[in-house]
mmCIF file of C-alpha atoms in Angstrom:
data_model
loop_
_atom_site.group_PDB
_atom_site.id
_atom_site.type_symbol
_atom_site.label_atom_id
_atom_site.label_comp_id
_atom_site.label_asym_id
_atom_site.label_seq_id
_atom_site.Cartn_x
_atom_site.Cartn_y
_atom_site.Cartn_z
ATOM 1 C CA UNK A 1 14.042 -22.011 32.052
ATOM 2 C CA UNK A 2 11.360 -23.031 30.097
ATOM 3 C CA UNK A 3 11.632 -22.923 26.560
ATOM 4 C CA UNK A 4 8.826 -20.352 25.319
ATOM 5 C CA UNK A 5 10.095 -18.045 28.066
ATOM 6 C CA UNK A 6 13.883 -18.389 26.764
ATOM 7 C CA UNK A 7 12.995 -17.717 23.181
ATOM 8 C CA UNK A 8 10.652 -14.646 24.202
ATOM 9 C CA UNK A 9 14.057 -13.638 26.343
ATOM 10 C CA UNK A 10 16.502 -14.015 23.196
ATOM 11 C CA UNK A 11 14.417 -11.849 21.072
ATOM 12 C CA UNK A 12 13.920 -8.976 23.449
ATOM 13 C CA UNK A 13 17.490 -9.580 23.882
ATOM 14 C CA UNK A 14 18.274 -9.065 20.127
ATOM 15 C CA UNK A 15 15.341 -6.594 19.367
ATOM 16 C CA UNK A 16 13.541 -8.958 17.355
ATOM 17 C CA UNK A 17 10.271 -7.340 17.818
ATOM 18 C CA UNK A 18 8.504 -9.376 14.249
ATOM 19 C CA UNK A 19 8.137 -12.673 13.726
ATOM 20 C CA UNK A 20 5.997 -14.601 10.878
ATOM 21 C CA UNK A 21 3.878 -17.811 12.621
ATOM 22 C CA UNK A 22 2.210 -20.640 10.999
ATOM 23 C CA UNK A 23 0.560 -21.949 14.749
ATOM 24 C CA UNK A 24 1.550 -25.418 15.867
ATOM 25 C CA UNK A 25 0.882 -27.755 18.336
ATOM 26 C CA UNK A 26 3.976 -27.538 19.201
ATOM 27 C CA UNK A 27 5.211 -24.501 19.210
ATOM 28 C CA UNK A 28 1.449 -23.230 21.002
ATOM 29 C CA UNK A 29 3.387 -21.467 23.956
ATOM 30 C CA UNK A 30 5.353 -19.829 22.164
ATOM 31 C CA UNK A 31 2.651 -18.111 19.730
ATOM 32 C CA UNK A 32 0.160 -17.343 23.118
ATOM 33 C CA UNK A 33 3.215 -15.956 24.689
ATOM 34 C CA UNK A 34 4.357 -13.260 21.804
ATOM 35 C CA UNK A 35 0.544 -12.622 20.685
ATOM 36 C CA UNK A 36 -0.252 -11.651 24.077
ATOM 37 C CA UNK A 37 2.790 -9.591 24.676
ATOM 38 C CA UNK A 38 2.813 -6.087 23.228
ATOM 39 C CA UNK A 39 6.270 -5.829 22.494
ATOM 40 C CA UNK A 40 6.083 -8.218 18.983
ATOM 41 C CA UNK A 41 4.402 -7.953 15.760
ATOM 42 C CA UNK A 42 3.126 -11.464 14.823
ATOM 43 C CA UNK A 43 2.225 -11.972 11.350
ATOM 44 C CA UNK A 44 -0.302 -15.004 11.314
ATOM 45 C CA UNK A 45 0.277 -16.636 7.506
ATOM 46 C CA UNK A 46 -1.891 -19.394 6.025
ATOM 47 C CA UNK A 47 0.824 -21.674 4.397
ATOM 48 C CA UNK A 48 4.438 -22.343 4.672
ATOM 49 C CA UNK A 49 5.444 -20.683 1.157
ATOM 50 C CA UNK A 50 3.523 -17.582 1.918
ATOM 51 C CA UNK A 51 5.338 -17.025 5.593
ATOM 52 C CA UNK A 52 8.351 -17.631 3.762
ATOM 53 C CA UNK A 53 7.633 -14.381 1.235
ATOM 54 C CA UNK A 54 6.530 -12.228 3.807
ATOM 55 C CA UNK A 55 9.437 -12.660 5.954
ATOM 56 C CA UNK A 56 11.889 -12.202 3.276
ATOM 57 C CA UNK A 57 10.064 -8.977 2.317
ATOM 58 C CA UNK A 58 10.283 -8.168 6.464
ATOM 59 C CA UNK A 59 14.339 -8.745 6.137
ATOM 60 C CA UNK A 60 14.181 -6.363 2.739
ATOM 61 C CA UNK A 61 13.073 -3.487 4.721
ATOM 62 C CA UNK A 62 15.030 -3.833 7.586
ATOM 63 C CA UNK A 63 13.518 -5.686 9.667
ATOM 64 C CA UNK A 64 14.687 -8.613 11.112
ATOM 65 C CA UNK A 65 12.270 -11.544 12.082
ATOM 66 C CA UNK A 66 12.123 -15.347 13.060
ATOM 67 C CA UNK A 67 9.518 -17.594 11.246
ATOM 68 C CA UNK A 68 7.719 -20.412 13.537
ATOM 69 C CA UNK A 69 6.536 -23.304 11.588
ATOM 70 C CA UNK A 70 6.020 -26.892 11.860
ATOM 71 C CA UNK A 71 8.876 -28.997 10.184
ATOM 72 C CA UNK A 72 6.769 -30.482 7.646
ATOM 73 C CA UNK A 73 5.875 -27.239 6.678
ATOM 74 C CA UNK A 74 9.673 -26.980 5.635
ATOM 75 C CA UNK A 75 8.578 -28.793 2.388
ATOM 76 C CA UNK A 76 6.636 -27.051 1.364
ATOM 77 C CA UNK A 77 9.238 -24.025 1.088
ATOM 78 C CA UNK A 78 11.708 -25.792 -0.733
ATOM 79 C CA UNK A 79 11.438 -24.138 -4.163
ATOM 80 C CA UNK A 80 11.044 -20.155 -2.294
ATOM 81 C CA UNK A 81 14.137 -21.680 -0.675
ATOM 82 C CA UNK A 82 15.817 -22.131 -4.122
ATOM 83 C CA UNK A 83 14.783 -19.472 -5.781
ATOM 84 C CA UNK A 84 13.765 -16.265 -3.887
ATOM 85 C CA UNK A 85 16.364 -16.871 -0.325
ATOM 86 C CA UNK A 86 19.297 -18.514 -2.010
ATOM 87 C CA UNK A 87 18.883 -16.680 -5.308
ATOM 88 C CA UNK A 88 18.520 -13.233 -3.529
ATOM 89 C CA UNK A 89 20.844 -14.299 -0.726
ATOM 90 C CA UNK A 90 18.088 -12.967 1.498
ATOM 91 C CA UNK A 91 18.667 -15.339 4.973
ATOM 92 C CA UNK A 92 15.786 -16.193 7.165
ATOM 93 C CA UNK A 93 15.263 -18.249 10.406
ATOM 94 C CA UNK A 94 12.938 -20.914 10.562
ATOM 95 C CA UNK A 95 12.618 -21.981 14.408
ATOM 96 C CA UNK A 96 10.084 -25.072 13.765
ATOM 97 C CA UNK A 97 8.705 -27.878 16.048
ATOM 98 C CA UNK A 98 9.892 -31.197 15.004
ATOM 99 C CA UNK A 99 7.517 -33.671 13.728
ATOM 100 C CA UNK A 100 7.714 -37.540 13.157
ATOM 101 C CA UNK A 101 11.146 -37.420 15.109
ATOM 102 C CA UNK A 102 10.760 -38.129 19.025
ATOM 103 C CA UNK A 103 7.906 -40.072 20.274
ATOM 104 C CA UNK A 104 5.970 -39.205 17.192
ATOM 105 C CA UNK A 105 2.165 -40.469 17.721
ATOM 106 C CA UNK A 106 0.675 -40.280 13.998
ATOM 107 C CA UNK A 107 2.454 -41.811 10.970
ATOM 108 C CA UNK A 108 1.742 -40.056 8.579
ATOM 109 C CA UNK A 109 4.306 -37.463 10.229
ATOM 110 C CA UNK A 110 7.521 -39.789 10.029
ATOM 111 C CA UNK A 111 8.243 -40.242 6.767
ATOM 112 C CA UNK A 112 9.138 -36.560 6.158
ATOM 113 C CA UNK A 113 10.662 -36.219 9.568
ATOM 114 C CA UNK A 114 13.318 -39.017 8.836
ATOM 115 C CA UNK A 115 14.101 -37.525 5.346
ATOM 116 C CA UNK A 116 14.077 -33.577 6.775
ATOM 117 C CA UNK A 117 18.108 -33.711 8.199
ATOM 118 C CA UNK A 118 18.767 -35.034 4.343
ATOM 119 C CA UNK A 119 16.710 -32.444 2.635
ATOM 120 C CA UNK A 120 18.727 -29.730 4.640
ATOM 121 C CA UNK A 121 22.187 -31.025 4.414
ATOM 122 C CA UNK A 122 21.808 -31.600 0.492
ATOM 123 C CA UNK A 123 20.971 -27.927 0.378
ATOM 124 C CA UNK A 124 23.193 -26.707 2.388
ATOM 125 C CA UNK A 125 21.369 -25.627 4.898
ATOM 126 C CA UNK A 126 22.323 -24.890 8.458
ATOM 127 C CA UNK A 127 20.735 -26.834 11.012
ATOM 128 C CA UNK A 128 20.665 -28.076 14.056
ATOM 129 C CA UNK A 129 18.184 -30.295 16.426
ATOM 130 C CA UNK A 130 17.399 -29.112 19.605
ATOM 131 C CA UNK A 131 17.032 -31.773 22.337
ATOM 132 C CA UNK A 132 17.175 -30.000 25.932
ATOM 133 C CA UNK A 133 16.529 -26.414 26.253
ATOM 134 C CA UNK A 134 19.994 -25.068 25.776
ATOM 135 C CA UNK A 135 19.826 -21.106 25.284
ATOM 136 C CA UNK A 136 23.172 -21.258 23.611
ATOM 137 C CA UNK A 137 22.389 -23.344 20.298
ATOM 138 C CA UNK A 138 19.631 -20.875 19.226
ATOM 139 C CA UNK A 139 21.264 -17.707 20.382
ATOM 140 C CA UNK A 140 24.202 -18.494 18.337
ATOM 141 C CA UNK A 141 21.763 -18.966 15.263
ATOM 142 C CA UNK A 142 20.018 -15.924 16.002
ATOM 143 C CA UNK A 143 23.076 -14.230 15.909
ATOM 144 C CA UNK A 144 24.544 -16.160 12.770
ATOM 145 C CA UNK A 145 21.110 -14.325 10.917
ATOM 146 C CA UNK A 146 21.885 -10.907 12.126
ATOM 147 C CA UNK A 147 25.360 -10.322 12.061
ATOM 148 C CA UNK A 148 26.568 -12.842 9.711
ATOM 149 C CA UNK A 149 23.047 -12.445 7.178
ATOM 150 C CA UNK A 150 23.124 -16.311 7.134
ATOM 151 C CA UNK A 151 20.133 -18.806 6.996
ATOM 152 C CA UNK A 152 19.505 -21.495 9.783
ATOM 153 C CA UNK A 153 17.000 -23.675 10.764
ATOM 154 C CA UNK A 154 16.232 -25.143 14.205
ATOM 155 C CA UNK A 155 14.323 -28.512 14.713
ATOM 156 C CA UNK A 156 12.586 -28.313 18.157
ATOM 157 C CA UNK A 157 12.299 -31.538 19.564
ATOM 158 C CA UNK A 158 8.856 -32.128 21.640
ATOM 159 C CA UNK A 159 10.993 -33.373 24.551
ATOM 160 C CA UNK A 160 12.194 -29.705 25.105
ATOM 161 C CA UNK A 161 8.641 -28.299 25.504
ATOM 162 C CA UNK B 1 -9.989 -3.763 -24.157
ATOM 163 C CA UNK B 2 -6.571 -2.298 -22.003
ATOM 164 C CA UNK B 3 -3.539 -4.593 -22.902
ATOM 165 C CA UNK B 4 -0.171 -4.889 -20.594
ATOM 166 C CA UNK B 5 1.724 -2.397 -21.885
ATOM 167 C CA UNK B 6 -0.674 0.566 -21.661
ATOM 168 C CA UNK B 7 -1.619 -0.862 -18.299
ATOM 169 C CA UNK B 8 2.279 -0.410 -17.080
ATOM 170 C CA UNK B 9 2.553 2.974 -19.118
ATOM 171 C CA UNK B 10 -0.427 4.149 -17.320
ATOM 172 C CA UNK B 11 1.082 2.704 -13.586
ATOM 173 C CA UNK B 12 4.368 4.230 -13.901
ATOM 174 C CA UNK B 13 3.179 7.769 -14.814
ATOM 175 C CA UNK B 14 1.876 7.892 -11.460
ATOM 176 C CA UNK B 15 4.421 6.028 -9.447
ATOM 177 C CA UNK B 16 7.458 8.516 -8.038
ATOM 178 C CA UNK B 17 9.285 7.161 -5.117
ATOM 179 C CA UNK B 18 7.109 3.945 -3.777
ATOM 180 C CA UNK B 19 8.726 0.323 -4.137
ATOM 181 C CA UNK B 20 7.149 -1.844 -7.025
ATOM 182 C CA UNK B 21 7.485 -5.573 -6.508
ATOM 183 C CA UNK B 22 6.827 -7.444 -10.041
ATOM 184 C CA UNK B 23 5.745 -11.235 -10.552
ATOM 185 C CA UNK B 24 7.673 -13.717 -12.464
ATOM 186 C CA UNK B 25 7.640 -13.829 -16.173
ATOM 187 C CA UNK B 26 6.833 -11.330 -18.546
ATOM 188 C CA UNK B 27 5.565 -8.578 -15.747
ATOM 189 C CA UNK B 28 8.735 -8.419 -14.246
ATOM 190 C CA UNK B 29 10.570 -8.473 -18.191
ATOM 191 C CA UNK B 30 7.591 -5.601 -19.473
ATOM 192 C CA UNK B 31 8.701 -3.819 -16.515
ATOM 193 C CA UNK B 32 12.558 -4.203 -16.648
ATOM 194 C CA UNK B 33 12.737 -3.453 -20.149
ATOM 195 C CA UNK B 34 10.377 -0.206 -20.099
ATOM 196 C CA UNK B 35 10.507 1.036 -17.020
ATOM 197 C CA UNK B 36 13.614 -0.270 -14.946
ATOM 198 C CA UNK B 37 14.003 1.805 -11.564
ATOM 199 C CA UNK B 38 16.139 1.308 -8.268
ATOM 200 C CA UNK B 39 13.233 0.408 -6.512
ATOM 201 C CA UNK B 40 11.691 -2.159 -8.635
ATOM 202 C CA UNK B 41 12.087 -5.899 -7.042
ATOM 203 C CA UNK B 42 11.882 -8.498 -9.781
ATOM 204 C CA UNK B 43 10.728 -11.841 -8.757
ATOM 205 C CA UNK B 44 12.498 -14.311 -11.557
ATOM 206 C CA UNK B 45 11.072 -17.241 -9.236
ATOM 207 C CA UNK B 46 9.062 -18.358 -6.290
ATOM 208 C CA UNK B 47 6.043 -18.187 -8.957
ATOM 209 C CA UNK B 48 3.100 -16.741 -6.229
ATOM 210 C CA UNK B 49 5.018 -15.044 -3.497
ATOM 211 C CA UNK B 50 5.180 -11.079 -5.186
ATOM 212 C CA UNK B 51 2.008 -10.330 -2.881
ATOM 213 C CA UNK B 52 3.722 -12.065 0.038
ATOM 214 C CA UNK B 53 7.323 -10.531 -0.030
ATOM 215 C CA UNK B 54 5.389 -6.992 -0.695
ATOM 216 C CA UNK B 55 3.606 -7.804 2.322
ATOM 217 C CA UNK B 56 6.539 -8.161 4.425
ATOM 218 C CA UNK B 57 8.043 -5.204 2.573
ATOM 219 C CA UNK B 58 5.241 -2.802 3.633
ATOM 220 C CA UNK B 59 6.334 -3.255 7.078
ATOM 221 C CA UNK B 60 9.063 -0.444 6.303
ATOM 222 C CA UNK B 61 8.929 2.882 5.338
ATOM 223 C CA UNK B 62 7.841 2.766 1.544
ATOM 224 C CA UNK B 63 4.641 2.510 -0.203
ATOM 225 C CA UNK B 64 4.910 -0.740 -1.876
ATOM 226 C CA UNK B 65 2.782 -1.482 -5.419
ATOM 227 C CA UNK B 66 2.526 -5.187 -5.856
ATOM 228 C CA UNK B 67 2.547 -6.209 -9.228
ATOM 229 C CA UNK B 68 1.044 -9.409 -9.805
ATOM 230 C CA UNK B 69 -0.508 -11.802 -12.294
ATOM 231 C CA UNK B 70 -3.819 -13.728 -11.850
ATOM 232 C CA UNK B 71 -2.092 -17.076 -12.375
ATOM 233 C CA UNK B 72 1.007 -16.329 -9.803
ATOM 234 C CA UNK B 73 -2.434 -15.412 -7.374
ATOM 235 C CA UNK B 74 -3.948 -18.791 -7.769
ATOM 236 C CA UNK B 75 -0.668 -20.044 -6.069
ATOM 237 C CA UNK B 76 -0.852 -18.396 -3.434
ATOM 238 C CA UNK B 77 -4.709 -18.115 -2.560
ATOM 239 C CA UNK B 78 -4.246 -17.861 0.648
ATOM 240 C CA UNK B 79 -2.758 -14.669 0.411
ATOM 241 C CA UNK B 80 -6.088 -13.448 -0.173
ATOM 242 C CA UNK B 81 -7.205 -14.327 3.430
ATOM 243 C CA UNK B 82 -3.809 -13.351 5.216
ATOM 244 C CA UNK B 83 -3.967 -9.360 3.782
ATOM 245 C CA UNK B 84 -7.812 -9.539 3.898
ATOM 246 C CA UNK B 85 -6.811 -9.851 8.106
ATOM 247 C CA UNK B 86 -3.912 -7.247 8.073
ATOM 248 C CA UNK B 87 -5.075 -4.757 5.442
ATOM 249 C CA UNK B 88 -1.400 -3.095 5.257
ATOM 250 C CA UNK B 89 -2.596 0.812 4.733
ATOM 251 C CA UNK B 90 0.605 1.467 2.653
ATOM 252 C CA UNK B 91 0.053 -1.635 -0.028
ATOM 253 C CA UNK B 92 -1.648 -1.522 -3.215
ATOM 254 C CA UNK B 93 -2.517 -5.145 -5.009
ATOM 255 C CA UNK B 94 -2.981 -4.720 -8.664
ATOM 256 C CA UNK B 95 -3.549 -8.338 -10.225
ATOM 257 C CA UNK B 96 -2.431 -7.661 -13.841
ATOM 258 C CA UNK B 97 -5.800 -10.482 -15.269
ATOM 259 C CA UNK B 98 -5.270 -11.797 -18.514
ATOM 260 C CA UNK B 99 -6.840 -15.301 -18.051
ATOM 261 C CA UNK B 100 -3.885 -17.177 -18.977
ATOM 262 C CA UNK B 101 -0.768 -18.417 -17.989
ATOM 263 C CA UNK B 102 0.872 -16.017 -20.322
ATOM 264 C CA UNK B 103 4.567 -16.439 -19.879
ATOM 265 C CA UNK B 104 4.412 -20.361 -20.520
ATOM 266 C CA UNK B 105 2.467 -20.267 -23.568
ATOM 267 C CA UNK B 106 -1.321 -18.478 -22.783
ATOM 268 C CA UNK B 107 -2.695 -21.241 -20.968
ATOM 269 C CA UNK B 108 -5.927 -20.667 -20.187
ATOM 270 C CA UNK B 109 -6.780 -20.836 -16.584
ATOM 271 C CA UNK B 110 -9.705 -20.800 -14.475
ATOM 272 C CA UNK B 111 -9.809 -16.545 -13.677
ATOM 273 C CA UNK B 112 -10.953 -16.864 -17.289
ATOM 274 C CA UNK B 113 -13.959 -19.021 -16.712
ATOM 275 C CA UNK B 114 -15.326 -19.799 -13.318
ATOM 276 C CA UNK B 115 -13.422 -17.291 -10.651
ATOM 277 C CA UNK B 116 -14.112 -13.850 -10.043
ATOM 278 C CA UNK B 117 -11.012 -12.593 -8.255
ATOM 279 C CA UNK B 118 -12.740 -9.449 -7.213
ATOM 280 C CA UNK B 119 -15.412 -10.707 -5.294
ATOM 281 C CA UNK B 120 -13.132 -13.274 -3.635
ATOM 282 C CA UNK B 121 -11.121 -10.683 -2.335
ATOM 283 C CA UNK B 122 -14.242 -8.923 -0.893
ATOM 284 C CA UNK B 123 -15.214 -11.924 0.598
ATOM 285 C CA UNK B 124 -12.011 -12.276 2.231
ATOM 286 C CA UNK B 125 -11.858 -8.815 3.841
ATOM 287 C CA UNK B 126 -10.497 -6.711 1.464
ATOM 288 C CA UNK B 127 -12.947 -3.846 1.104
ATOM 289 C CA UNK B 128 -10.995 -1.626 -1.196
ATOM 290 C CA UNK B 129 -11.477 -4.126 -3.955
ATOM 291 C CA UNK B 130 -11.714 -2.573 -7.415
ATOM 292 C CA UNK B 131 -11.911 -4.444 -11.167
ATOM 293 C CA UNK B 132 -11.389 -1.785 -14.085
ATOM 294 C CA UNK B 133 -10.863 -2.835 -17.629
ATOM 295 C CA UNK B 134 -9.703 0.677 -19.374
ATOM 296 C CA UNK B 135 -7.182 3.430 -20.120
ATOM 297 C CA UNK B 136 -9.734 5.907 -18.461
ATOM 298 C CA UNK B 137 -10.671 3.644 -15.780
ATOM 299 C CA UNK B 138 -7.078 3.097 -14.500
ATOM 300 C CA UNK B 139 -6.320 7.021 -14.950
ATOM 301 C CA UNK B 140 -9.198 7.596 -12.867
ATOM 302 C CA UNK B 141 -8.396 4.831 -9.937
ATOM 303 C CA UNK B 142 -4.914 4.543 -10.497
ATOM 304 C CA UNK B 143 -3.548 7.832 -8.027
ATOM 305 C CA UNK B 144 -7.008 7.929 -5.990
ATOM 306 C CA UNK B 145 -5.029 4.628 -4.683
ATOM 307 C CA UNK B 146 -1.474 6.508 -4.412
ATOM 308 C CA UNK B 147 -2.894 9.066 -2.409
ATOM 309 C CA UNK B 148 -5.287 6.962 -0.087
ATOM 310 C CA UNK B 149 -3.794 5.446 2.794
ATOM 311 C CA UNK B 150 -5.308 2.367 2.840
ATOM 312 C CA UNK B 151 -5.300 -0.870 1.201
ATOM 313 C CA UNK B 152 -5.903 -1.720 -1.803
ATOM 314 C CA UNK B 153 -6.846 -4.477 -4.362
ATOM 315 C CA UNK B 154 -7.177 -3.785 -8.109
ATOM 316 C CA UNK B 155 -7.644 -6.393 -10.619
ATOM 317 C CA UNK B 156 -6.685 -4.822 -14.112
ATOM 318 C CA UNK B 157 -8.162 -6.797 -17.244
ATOM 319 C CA UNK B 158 -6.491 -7.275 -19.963
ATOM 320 C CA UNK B 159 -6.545 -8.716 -23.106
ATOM 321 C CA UNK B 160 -3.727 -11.321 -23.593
ATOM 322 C CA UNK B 161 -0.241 -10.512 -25.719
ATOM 323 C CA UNK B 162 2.136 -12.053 -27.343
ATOM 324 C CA UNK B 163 4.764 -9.596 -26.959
ATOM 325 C CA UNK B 164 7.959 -11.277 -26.233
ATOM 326 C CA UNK B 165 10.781 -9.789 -23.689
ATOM 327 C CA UNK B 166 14.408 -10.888 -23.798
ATOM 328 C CA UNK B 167 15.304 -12.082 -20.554
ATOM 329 C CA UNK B 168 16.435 -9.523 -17.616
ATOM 330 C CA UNK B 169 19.979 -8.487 -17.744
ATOM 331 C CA UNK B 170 20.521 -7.685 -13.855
ATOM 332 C CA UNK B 171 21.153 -10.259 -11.353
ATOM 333 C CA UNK B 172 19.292 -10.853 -8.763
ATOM 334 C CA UNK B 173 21.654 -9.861 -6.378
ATOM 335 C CA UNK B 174 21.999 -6.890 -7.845
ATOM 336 C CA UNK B 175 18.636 -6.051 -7.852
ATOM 337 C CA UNK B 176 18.487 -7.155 -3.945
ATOM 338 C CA UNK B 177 21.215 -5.018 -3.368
ATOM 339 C CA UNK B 178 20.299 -1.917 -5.801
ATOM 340 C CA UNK B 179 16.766 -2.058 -4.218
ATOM 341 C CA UNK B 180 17.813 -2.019 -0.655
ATOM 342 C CA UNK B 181 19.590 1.109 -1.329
ATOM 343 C CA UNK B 182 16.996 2.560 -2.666
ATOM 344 C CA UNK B 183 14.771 2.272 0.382
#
């Protein structure tokens, strides 16, 4: 199964009808697929930080959501990590395309890719690297942020698209 | 010239059971210490995001007053752009404008001298865009807002103060978790 059709699946499946989206190359299928589908709520944002706030205020009011970025974009979050998701214990999941990481084409993209699995496990953050399209991995970390209320981050890897 | 704590006096005779997000630094402490409620949210970090997470809160059931300060805007301009787009009907924006960075010593910035926030906001899509700069004013515009369902930007003017707060007493997961109830 193809991966934009999997993760469309999984959150029908979970009734994850909102979802916060900074577009990426990337993750492209995956935003034409839930904009054009009735069911969701996308939120476009303009930056990182910003989709960050708005899907913590989502998760105060009840409603669970997933946030697409692309894994730079992850830096830029660090201190609304810190301060407003660990401070407030409020979780979120970031399902982002991994840059500077497989095959990676510009440069400028590798530095922060080879430092992004350090960043997370210094802050203890849950993640995990997604190399084949394996349903299970990011159903269990969908299901970690539901039931358990616990924060998790999934690098895409461009060979699963 | 209208100063903070009229400004808040004047807010919270008005407000009964909508959601109040508040900004980092002395908004959130002028609001904890005079007029503490379940469902205030008090932002002690993520300096910017108190028109972002009251966004994502307006998704729910609750009218949701946002509480912010010109500086915390500047960091997060683009939020300007993003509500411009979605224009949540059951948001109100009030950008408490004192031209400084208040909190960290009255550092002057730039909504001081070259930026209009008012007309930016217009320019980004936000056509209920109001700038008052009095007691009466506010009165006046203040529960025309409550009652409209639509939203709603209002920059408030004020004169900077030197009032100092002590710092505020419940935790944030308290707060999270009083708040929630609350909803």
């Amino acid at each position: 199964m193809c991966f934009e059709k999997e993760v469309i699946d999984l959150l029908k499946k979970y009734n994850i009808s909102h979802s916060v989206f900074l577009p990426d190359s990337g993750l492209k299928k995956v935003y034409s697929e839930i904009i054009g589908d009735s069911y969701f709520k996308v939120i476009t944002v303009t930056r990182e930080e910003e989709g960050l706030g708005i899907s913590s205020g989502m998760y105060l009011a009840g409603i669970p959501n997933i946030f697409f970025i692309q894994s730079s974009g992850i830096g830029n979050c660090f201190n609304a990590i810190a301060s407003l998701n660990f401070a407030y214990q409020i979780p979120f999941l970031i399902i982002a395309n991994y840059r500077g990481f497989h095959n990676e084409q510009i440069e400028t993209q590798k530095p922060f890719g080879q430092m992004l699995p350090k960043l997370l496990k210094s802050s203890n953050l849950d993640y995990h690297i997604v190399t084949n399209t394996s349903k299970y991995i990011i159903e269990e970390y969908v299901q970690n942020y539901l039931y358990n209320q616990t924060t998790g981050v999934l690098l895409i890897s461009p060979e699963v698209y | 010239m209208l100063n903070r704590k009229n400004a808040l006096e004047i807010i919270f005779k008005y407000i009964s059971n909508e959601c109040v997000v508040t900004n980092i630094g002395n908004i959130s402490k002028a609001v904890y210490w005079n007029h503490d409620r379940k469902s205030n949210f008090y932002l002690t970090g993520s300096m910017g995001l108190v028109s972002s997470v009251s966004f994502g809160l307006s998704y729910g059931s609750k009218k949701v007053i946002c509480l912010d300060g010109d500086g915390s805007l500047l960091m997060n301009f683009g939020s300007l752009c993003t509500l411009g787009h979605y224009k949540p009907s059951n948001m109100i924006w009030c950008v408490l404008n004192n031209g400084c960075y208040e909190t960290t010593g009255g550092q002057q910035i730039f909504t001081s001298t070259a930026v209009n926030l008012r007309s930016i906001a217009e320019n980004c899509g936000i056509t209920n865009s109001y700038t008052i700069d009095s007691a009466q004013s506010l009165n006046q515009i203040f529960p025309t807002l409550l009652k409209n369902n639509h939203f709603s930007f209002l920059e408030i003017l004020l004169e900077p103060s030197n009032m100092k707060y002590p710092k505020i007493e419940i935790d944030p997961l308290y707060n999270k978790k009083r708040f929630i109830e609350s909803l």
